[in-house]
PDB file of C-alpha atoms and ligand atoms in Angstrom:
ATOM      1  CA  UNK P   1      86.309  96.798 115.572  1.00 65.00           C
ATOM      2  CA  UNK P   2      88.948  98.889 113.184  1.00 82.00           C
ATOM      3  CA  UNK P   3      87.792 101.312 110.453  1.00 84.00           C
ATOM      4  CA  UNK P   4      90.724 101.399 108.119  1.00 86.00           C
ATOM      5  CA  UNK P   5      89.161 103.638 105.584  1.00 88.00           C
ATOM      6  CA  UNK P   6      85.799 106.092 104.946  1.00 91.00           C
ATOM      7  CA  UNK P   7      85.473 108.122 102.073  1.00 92.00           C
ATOM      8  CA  UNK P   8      84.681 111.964 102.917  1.00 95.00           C
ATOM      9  CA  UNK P   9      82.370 114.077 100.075  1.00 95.00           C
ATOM     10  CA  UNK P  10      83.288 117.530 100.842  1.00 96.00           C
ATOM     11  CA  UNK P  11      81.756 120.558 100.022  1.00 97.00           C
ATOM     12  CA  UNK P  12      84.348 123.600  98.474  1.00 98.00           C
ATOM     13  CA  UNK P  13      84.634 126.047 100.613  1.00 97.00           C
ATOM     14  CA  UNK P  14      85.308 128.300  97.492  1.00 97.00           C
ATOM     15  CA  UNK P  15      82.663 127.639  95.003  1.00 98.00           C
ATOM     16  CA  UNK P  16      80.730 125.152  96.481  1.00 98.00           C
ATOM     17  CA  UNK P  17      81.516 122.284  94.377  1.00 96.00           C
ATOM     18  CA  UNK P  18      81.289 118.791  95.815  1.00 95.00           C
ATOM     19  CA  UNK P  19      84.031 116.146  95.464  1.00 95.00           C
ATOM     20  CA  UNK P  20      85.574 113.007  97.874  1.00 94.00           C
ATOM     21  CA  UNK P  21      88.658 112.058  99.299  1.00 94.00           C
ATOM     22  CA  UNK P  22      89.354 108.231 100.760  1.00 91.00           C
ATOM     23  CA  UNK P  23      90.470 109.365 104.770  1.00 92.00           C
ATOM     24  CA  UNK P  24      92.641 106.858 105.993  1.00 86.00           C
ATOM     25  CA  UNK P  25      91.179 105.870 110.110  1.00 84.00           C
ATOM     26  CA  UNK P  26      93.472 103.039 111.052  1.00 78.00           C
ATOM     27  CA  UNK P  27      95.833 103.992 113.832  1.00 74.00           C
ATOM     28  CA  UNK P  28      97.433 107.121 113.203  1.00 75.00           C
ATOM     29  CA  UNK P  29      95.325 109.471 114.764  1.00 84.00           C
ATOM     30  CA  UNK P  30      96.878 112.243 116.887  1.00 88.00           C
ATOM     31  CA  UNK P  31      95.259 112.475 119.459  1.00 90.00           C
ATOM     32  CA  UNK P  32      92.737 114.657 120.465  1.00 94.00           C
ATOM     33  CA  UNK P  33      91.749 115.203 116.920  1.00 92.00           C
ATOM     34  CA  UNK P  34      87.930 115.083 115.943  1.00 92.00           C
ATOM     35  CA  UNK P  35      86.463 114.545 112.176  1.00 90.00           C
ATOM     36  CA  UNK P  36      86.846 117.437 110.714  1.00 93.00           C
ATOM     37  CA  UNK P  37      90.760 117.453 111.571  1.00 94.00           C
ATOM     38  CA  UNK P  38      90.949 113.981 109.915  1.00 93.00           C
ATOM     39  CA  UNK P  39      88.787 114.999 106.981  1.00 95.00           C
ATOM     40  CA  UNK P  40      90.497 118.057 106.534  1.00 96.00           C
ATOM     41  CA  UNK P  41      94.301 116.420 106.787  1.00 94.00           C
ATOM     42  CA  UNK P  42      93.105 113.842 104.313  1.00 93.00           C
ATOM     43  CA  UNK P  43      91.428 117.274 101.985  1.00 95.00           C
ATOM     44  CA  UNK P  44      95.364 118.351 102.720  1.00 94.00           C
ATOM     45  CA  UNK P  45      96.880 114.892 101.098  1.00 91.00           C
ATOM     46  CA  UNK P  46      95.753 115.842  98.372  1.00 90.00           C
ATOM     47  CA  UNK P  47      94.084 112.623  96.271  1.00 88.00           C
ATOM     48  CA  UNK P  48      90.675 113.034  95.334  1.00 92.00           C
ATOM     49  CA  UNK P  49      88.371 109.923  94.054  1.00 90.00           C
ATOM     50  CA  UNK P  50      85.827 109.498  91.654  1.00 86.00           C
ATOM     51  CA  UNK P  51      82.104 108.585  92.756  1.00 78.00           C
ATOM     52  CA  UNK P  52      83.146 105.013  91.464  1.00 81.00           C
ATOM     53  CA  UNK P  53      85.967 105.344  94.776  1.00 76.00           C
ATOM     54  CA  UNK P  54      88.923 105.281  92.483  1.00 83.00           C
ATOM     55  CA  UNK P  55      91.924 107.290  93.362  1.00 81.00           C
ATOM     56  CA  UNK P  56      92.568 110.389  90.899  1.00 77.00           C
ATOM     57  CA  UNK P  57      96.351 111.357  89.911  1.00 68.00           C
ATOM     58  CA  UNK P  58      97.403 114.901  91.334  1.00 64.00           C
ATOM     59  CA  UNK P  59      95.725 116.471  88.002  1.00 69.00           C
ATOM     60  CA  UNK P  60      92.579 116.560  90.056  1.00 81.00           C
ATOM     61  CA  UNK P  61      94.744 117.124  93.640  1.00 91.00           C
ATOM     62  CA  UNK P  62      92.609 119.565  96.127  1.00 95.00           C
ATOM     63  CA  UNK P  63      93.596 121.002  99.086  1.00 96.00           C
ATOM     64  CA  UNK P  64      93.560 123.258 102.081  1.00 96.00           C
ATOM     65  CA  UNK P  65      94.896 126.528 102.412  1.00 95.00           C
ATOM     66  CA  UNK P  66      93.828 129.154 104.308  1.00 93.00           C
ATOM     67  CA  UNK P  67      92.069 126.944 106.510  1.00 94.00           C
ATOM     68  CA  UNK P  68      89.832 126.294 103.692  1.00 96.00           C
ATOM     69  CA  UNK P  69      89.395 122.981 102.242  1.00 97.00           C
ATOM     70  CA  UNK P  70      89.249 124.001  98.330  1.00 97.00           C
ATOM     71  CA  UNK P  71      88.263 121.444  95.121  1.00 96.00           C
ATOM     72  CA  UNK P  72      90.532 120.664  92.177  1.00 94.00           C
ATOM     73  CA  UNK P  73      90.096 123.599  90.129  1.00 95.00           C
ATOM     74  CA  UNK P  74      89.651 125.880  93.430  1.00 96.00           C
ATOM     75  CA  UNK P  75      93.174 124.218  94.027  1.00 95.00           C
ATOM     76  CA  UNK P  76      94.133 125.049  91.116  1.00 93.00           C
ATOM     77  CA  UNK P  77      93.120 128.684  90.403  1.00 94.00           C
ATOM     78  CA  UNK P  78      94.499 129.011  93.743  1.00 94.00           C
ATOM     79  CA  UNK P  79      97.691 128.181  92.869  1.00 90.00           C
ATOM     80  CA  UNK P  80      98.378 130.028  89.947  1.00 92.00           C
ATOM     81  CA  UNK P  81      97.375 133.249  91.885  1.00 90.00           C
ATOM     82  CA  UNK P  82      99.879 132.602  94.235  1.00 86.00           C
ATOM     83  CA  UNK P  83     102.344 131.674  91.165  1.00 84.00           C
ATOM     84  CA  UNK P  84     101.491 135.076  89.643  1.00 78.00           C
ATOM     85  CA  UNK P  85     102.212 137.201  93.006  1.00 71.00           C
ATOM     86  CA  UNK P  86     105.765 135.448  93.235  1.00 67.00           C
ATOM     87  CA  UNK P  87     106.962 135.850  89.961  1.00 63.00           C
ATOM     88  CA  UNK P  88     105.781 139.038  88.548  1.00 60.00           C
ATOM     89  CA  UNK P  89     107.690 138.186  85.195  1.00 56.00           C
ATOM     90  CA  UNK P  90     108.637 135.110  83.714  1.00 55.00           C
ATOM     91  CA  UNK P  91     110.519 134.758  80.227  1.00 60.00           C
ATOM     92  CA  UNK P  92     107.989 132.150  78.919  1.00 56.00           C
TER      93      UNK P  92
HETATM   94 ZN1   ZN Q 101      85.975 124.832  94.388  1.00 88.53          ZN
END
């Protein structure tokens, strides 16, 4: 038997909001890795989905950093702090 495909619902490890991401099983797992590592480096890709298991555009991307696997707008708050602390003035 081959599982191609399960879909994840995480938990935010910043605010505790709950979304899913589609984690991709068939083949390419290095070995040695356990489910969290393939949750989290499908978390890392990027594409959420809706409940309805549709892929969302990068407008609703999450992802990990700092270890921690973080929601959309965790992703997204997240960035623009970062944003802020490498350009402390922009012309805009
Ligand atoms: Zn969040």
């Amino acid at each position: 038997m081959s599982v191609l495909q399960v879909e994840a619902a995480i938990e935010c490890e910043g605010c505790g909001a709950h979304f899913r991401v589609k984690v991709e099983t068939g083949g390419n797992i290095p070995r040695g890795w356990d489910m969290m590592d393939v949750v989290k480096n499908a978390v890392r890709g990027g594409h959420t989905i809706t409940p309805k298991g549709q892929v969302v555009d990068l407008a609703a991307s999450c992802s990990v950093q700092d270890d921690k696997m973080l929601c959309p707008k965790c992703t997204r708050e997240t960035d623009a702090e970062n944003t802020e602390e490498d350009e402390d003035e922009q012309d805009s």
